[in-house]
Amino acid sequence: MDDLRDKYLGQIAEAADEAALEELRVAAVGKKGEVSLKMRELGKMTPEERQVAGPKLNALKDEINSALAAKKVALEDAALDARLAEEWLDVTLPSRERPRGTIHPVSQVTEEVTAILADMGFAVAEGPQIESDWYNFDALNIPSHHPARTEMDTFYMARATGDNRPPHVLRTHTSPVQIRSMQEHGAPIRIICPGRVYRADYDQTHTPMFHQVEGLAIDKDISMANLKWVLEEFFSAYFGTKVKTRFRASHFPFTEPSAEVDIQCSFEGGQVKVGEGDGWLEVLGSGMVHPKVLEAGGIDPAEWQGFAFGMGIDRMAMLKYGIPDLRAFFDSDLRWLRHYGFSALQVPTLHGGL
Ligand code: DAH
C-alpha cells in the first residue's frame, strides 16, 4: 500500500496538465483503478485482516483524491498566471484614432434657421424635389409664357415620346411647398420649408443644386409689418447681433406687393461682416401672397391674407461662417469638411446662441 501511495502521490505532483491528471485519476481510483481493485480484494479477507486493511485503503483513497483536487487547483492557477503574464494591456497607451465625421454647414444652418423660426411658431413642411410644372410655376402665378420660367434655368425631366403625363421639373425653388401646404392644411397656416432646389447654373456663388428655406404665414390680419418684424428678429437671432434690414420694392409673380430684403454689412479687405458698416447685401425675396396663389392653394383671398419669403440657406451659411466659395460646399473634400464642419455634439439652440 505504501508503494501505491508513493507512486501515485509522486506522479500527481509531477503531472504536467489536466489531461495527465485525469489519466492518473482513472489509473488509481477509477472503476478499474489500482486502489479500487485492492478495495475489491477486501471481500476475500478475514474479518481481522479487513479491519486493518479497510481503513488504510479508505485513507489512501481519500489521500489520492485530495492530492488530485489540490493539483487540479494548482494547475488552473498556473494556467491563469500564464495567461495574465501573456495577455496584458497597457491602458495608459493613447487610443487608436477613429474616423470622425462632421456636420455639414448646410445641415447646421438648416437646424439653426429651423430652431429660430420654430420658436416663432412656424412648423416645418416638406415637398417633393421632382415637382410638376403646375406646382413649380402655374400655381405660383407663373404662366407658361412668363419670363421667370426661362430665367430660372429649369431642369426638365426627360419624357419618352408618347408619354402624356404633365411635364415635371427639378423644383427651382421651395415655393411650390406653399401650395401643397395650403391645400393640405388650409388657413390659418404658418410654415417654413427648408430643402434642396435645382437650377442649371455654376460659378463661385451658384451651384446646380442648392438650398432654400421658404416661409409662409396666412391669417385674417397678417400684414407687411408682421413680415418685417419676423425677418428682423430672425436675422438678429441668426447672426447673434442686431442686424438692420432694408426692404426694396421688387417684383415676384407670386407676391403683391413684393420686396427684396437686404441686410446691413461691411465689405473690408474682401471680407463681408454682417450687422455693421453701411453696405447692403441682398439675401431674400418676399411679399404679400398673391390672391391667385391663395386660390391655387384652395384658400379664399377675400377672407385670408399673408406673407411669404424665400431665402438661400447656403448663402446664409457663407455669410455667418465666412465661407468664400459655394462650389466647395458640394465637393466632398474631407479637408474642407473638417475645417468648416461642426461637431455632432454642437447642437444649435437659441439659449446656446445657436
Ligand atoms: N422663390 C423665389 C426664388 O426662388 C424666392 C421668393 C421670393 C420666395 C418671394 C417667396 C417670395 O416666397 O415671396 O427666387
XYZ file of C-alpha atoms and ligand atoms in Angstrom:
368
model
C 0.000 0.000 0.000
C 2.881 2.328 0.741
C 4.266 1.651 -2.721
C 0.933 2.587 -4.271
C 0.825 5.726 -2.178
C 4.361 6.838 -3.140
C 3.802 6.016 -6.795
C 0.569 7.984 -7.183
C 1.401 10.953 -4.959
C 4.693 11.262 -6.813
C 3.085 11.106 -10.256
C 0.322 13.515 -9.270
C 2.930 16.040 -8.121
C 4.660 15.720 -11.500
C 1.509 15.880 -13.681
C 2.009 18.498 -16.387
C -1.637 19.236 -17.236
C -5.242 18.349 -16.512
C -5.274 15.533 -19.087
C -2.340 13.785 -17.375
C -4.074 14.287 -14.038
C -7.251 12.666 -15.352
C -5.273 9.658 -16.587
C -3.792 9.244 -13.112
C -7.229 9.508 -11.514
C -8.551 6.707 -13.723
C -5.468 4.532 -13.100
C -5.671 4.929 -9.299
C -9.253 5.418 -8.158
C -11.249 4.887 -11.372
C -13.584 1.852 -11.532
C -10.717 -0.426 -12.578
C -8.010 1.619 -10.896
C -5.345 0.003 -8.788
C -6.738 1.283 -5.480
C -10.287 0.286 -6.447
C -9.147 -3.235 -7.327
C -7.442 -3.501 -3.952
C -10.667 -2.482 -2.264
C -12.475 -5.284 -4.025
C -9.982 -7.729 -2.533
C -11.225 -6.725 0.938
C -14.141 -9.180 0.439
C -11.767 -12.114 0.273
C -10.013 -11.201 3.531
C -10.724 -12.498 7.031
C -12.656 -10.080 9.222
C -9.476 -9.371 11.250
C -7.418 -8.641 8.144
C -10.231 -6.491 6.761
C -10.390 -4.448 9.931
C -6.782 -3.418 9.457
C -6.675 -3.089 5.655
C -10.122 -1.414 5.176
C -9.460 1.895 6.951
C -5.963 2.059 5.487
C -7.273 1.645 1.940
C -10.004 4.225 2.509
C -7.455 6.643 3.890
C -5.252 6.042 0.852
C -8.175 6.648 -1.487
C -9.010 9.918 0.304
C -5.395 10.982 0.229
C -5.113 10.384 -3.500
C -8.418 12.169 -4.178
C -7.400 15.255 -2.241
C -3.965 15.255 -3.913
C -5.750 15.135 -7.286
C -8.036 18.025 -6.279
C -5.177 20.141 -4.939
C -3.095 19.537 -8.050
C -6.059 20.456 -10.234
C -6.383 23.838 -8.487
C -2.634 24.374 -8.729
C -2.679 23.636 -12.490
C -5.604 26.030 -13.018
C -3.829 28.768 -11.088
C -0.676 28.248 -13.095
C -2.655 28.407 -16.351
C -4.292 31.672 -15.255
C -0.946 33.142 -14.223
C 0.491 32.227 -17.601
C -2.420 33.933 -19.380
C -2.153 37.011 -17.209
C 1.546 37.233 -17.934
C 0.945 36.910 -21.659
C -2.261 38.869 -22.267
C -1.520 42.163 -20.601
C -2.765 45.526 -21.778
C -1.254 48.944 -21.211
C -4.345 51.045 -20.516
C -2.222 54.192 -20.388
C -1.440 53.990 -24.136
C -3.235 56.586 -26.311
C -6.261 55.110 -28.103
C -6.261 54.362 -31.809
C -7.603 57.182 -33.966
C -11.127 56.517 -35.280
C -12.672 58.155 -38.331
C -14.887 61.001 -37.166
C -17.297 62.902 -39.426
C -18.550 66.453 -39.140
C -21.927 68.087 -39.585
C -22.058 69.893 -42.940
C -22.556 73.684 -42.699
C -25.788 73.345 -44.725
C -27.187 70.873 -42.176
C -26.036 73.048 -39.294
C -27.536 76.236 -40.736
C -30.784 74.452 -41.645
C -31.023 73.437 -37.989
C -30.263 76.963 -36.815
C -32.819 78.569 -39.137
C -35.436 75.979 -38.180
C -34.811 76.475 -34.448
C -35.302 80.253 -34.717
C -38.432 80.133 -36.875
C -39.950 77.207 -34.956
C -39.594 79.349 -31.841
C -41.757 81.963 -33.607
C -44.454 79.365 -34.265
C -43.584 78.105 -37.757
C -43.985 74.374 -38.409
C -41.691 72.550 -40.853
C -43.271 71.373 -44.129
C -41.740 69.354 -46.937
C -42.450 68.698 -50.587
C -41.035 66.612 -53.446
C -37.854 67.644 -55.241
C -39.269 66.369 -58.527
C -42.274 68.625 -58.967
C -44.958 69.047 -61.617
C -44.656 72.264 -63.585
C -48.076 73.198 -62.245
C -46.856 73.340 -58.621
C -43.492 74.814 -59.541
C -44.872 77.502 -61.879
C -48.595 77.788 -62.754
C -49.951 77.624 -59.205
C -47.451 80.324 -58.258
C -48.860 82.616 -60.939
C -46.027 81.930 -63.381
C -47.861 81.017 -66.643
C -46.048 79.184 -69.467
C -45.040 82.267 -71.436
C -43.709 84.019 -68.303
C -40.018 85.043 -68.498
C -39.407 83.675 -64.961
C -39.607 80.161 -66.388
C -36.599 80.706 -68.607
C -34.796 82.920 -66.090
C -34.759 80.063 -63.613
C -32.714 77.757 -65.885
C -35.034 74.877 -65.166
C -34.066 71.212 -65.388
C -36.917 69.335 -67.094
C -37.406 65.607 -66.550
C -36.997 63.587 -69.736
C -40.225 62.196 -71.195
C -40.427 59.336 -73.671
C -42.311 60.231 -76.866
C -45.951 59.375 -76.374
C -45.755 59.808 -72.580
C -48.533 62.281 -71.966
C -48.110 62.880 -68.269
C -47.767 66.582 -67.366
C -44.176 67.855 -67.523
C -42.102 67.538 -64.359
C -39.112 69.604 -63.291
C -36.486 69.525 -60.569
C -38.065 72.196 -58.387
C -36.366 75.548 -58.977
C -37.418 76.955 -55.587
C -39.146 75.851 -52.381
C -42.207 77.993 -53.193
C -44.309 75.044 -54.544
C -44.440 73.770 -50.958
C -46.567 76.859 -50.183
C -49.275 75.494 -52.485
C -49.029 71.930 -51.194
C -49.214 73.093 -47.566
C -52.210 75.356 -48.198
C -54.009 72.527 -49.995
C -53.257 70.123 -47.172
C -53.882 72.293 -44.118
C -55.951 75.287 -45.297
C -55.828 78.554 -43.352
C -54.659 79.831 -40.918
C -51.188 78.413 -41.544
C -47.635 79.174 -40.536
C -44.935 77.011 -42.107
C -41.342 77.031 -43.231
C -39.930 74.679 -45.805
C -36.180 74.072 -45.939
C -34.934 71.938 -48.808
C -32.967 71.349 -51.988
C -33.638 73.236 -55.188
C -32.081 72.984 -58.662
C -31.064 75.368 -61.424
C -28.657 74.975 -64.336
C -26.061 77.455 -63.108
C -22.432 77.141 -61.964
C -19.961 79.772 -60.701
C -18.477 80.997 -57.412
C -21.900 81.771 -55.941
C -24.085 79.308 -57.889
C -24.298 75.515 -57.954
C -26.863 73.434 -59.889
C -28.209 72.169 -56.560
C -28.542 74.486 -53.585
C -30.796 75.046 -50.592
C -33.606 77.424 -49.775
C -35.976 77.958 -46.917
C -39.462 79.138 -47.700
C -41.705 80.872 -45.174
C -45.491 81.251 -45.316
C -47.890 82.830 -42.820
C -51.603 83.154 -43.641
C -54.261 84.519 -41.321
C -57.023 87.156 -41.312
C -54.922 90.188 -40.444
C -51.314 89.427 -41.387
C -49.552 92.428 -42.907
C -46.213 93.507 -44.348
C -45.374 94.827 -40.860
C -45.503 91.262 -39.475
C -43.178 90.146 -42.271
C -40.704 92.882 -41.409
C -40.742 92.032 -37.696
C -40.298 88.306 -38.309
C -37.351 88.857 -40.650
C -35.628 91.401 -38.403
C -35.994 89.115 -35.399
C -34.782 86.223 -37.487
C -31.616 87.949 -38.739
C -30.695 89.255 -35.295
C -31.119 85.804 -33.727
C -29.258 84.103 -36.559
C -26.261 86.454 -36.649
C -26.295 86.997 -32.876
C -26.268 90.766 -33.280
C -28.794 93.468 -34.164
C -28.995 93.477 -37.979
C -30.596 96.356 -39.872
C -32.700 95.370 -42.868
C -33.692 97.276 -45.992
C -36.852 96.411 -47.916
C -36.685 97.300 -51.610
C -39.778 97.227 -53.803
C -39.417 94.385 -56.293
C -41.456 92.002 -58.374
C -42.314 88.322 -57.999
C -45.281 86.759 -59.781
C -46.427 85.084 -56.554
C -46.465 88.145 -54.284
C -48.074 91.591 -54.468
C -46.576 93.806 -53.227
C -43.119 92.228 -53.358
C -39.921 93.194 -51.614
C -36.330 92.143 -51.796
C -34.621 92.304 -48.445
C -31.057 93.464 -47.856
C -29.121 93.167 -44.621
C -26.613 95.660 -43.307
C -22.957 94.738 -43.738
C -19.426 95.997 -44.295
C -17.049 94.861 -47.024
C -13.495 95.284 -45.808
C -10.403 93.574 -47.189
C -12.592 91.238 -49.210
C -14.415 90.167 -46.027
C -18.140 90.577 -45.532
C -19.248 91.394 -41.985
C -22.966 91.356 -41.253
C -24.563 93.807 -38.806
C -22.025 96.627 -39.223
C -20.945 99.250 -41.779
C -23.074 100.985 -44.378
C -23.176 98.399 -47.133
C -26.168 96.256 -48.056
C -26.416 92.666 -49.173
C -29.479 91.148 -50.800
C -30.483 87.952 -49.029
C -34.107 87.133 -49.773
C -37.306 87.718 -51.694
C -40.655 88.242 -50.016
C -44.052 89.855 -50.189
C -47.779 89.529 -49.569
C -49.068 86.294 -51.098
C -50.813 86.986 -54.430
C -54.607 86.304 -54.407
C -54.156 83.895 -57.343
C -51.650 81.878 -55.296
C -54.071 81.673 -52.364
C -56.748 80.471 -54.787
C -54.433 77.814 -56.236
C -53.897 76.642 -52.655
C -57.661 76.420 -52.114
C -57.813 79.428 -49.797
C -60.335 82.272 -50.255
C -58.407 85.535 -50.838
C -61.449 87.555 -49.751
C -61.100 86.093 -46.289
C -57.381 85.386 -45.831
C -54.098 87.118 -46.485
C -50.472 86.671 -45.522
C -46.806 86.939 -46.319
C -44.215 84.631 -47.847
C -40.465 84.723 -48.152
C -37.715 82.638 -49.725
C -34.082 82.668 -48.669
C -30.898 80.856 -49.686
C -29.583 78.605 -46.898
C -26.117 78.127 -48.425
C -25.809 81.889 -48.757
C -26.685 82.299 -45.075
C -24.020 79.737 -44.164
C -21.391 81.547 -46.265
C -22.220 84.867 -44.591
C -22.260 83.633 -40.998
C -19.262 81.316 -41.181
C -17.112 83.238 -43.672
C -17.072 80.578 -46.392
C -15.934 82.188 -49.659
C -16.889 79.720 -52.409
C -20.222 77.940 -52.752
C -18.907 75.246 -55.105
C -16.696 73.778 -52.352
C -19.857 73.006 -50.337
C -20.562 70.068 -52.599
C -17.056 68.841 -53.485
C -16.934 66.331 -50.580
C -13.348 67.341 -49.877
C -12.550 65.954 -46.403
C -10.173 68.822 -45.624
C -12.946 71.321 -46.314
C -15.475 69.297 -44.312
C -13.136 69.076 -41.327
C -12.398 72.793 -41.487
C -15.932 74.135 -41.925
C -17.905 71.224 -40.443
C -19.421 71.149 -36.966
C -19.134 68.675 -34.140
C -22.137 66.393 -33.846
C -22.401 67.472 -30.213
C -22.654 71.164 -31.106
C -26.428 71.155 -31.448
C -27.707 74.647 -32.268
C -30.100 76.095 -29.678
C -31.479 79.563 -29.077
C -30.318 79.573 -25.452
C -26.867 78.433 -26.571
C -26.678 81.351 -29.029
C -27.090 78.784 -31.863
N -38.988 81.677 -54.992
C -38.101 82.796 -55.058
C -36.789 82.365 -55.678
O -36.520 81.230 -55.748
C -37.849 83.373 -53.712
C -39.085 84.000 -53.135
C -39.382 85.305 -53.411
C -39.923 83.250 -52.356
C -40.513 85.903 -52.871
C -41.085 83.804 -51.824
C -41.345 85.145 -52.066
O -41.909 83.124 -51.039
O -42.470 85.709 -51.520
O -36.002 83.167 -56.035
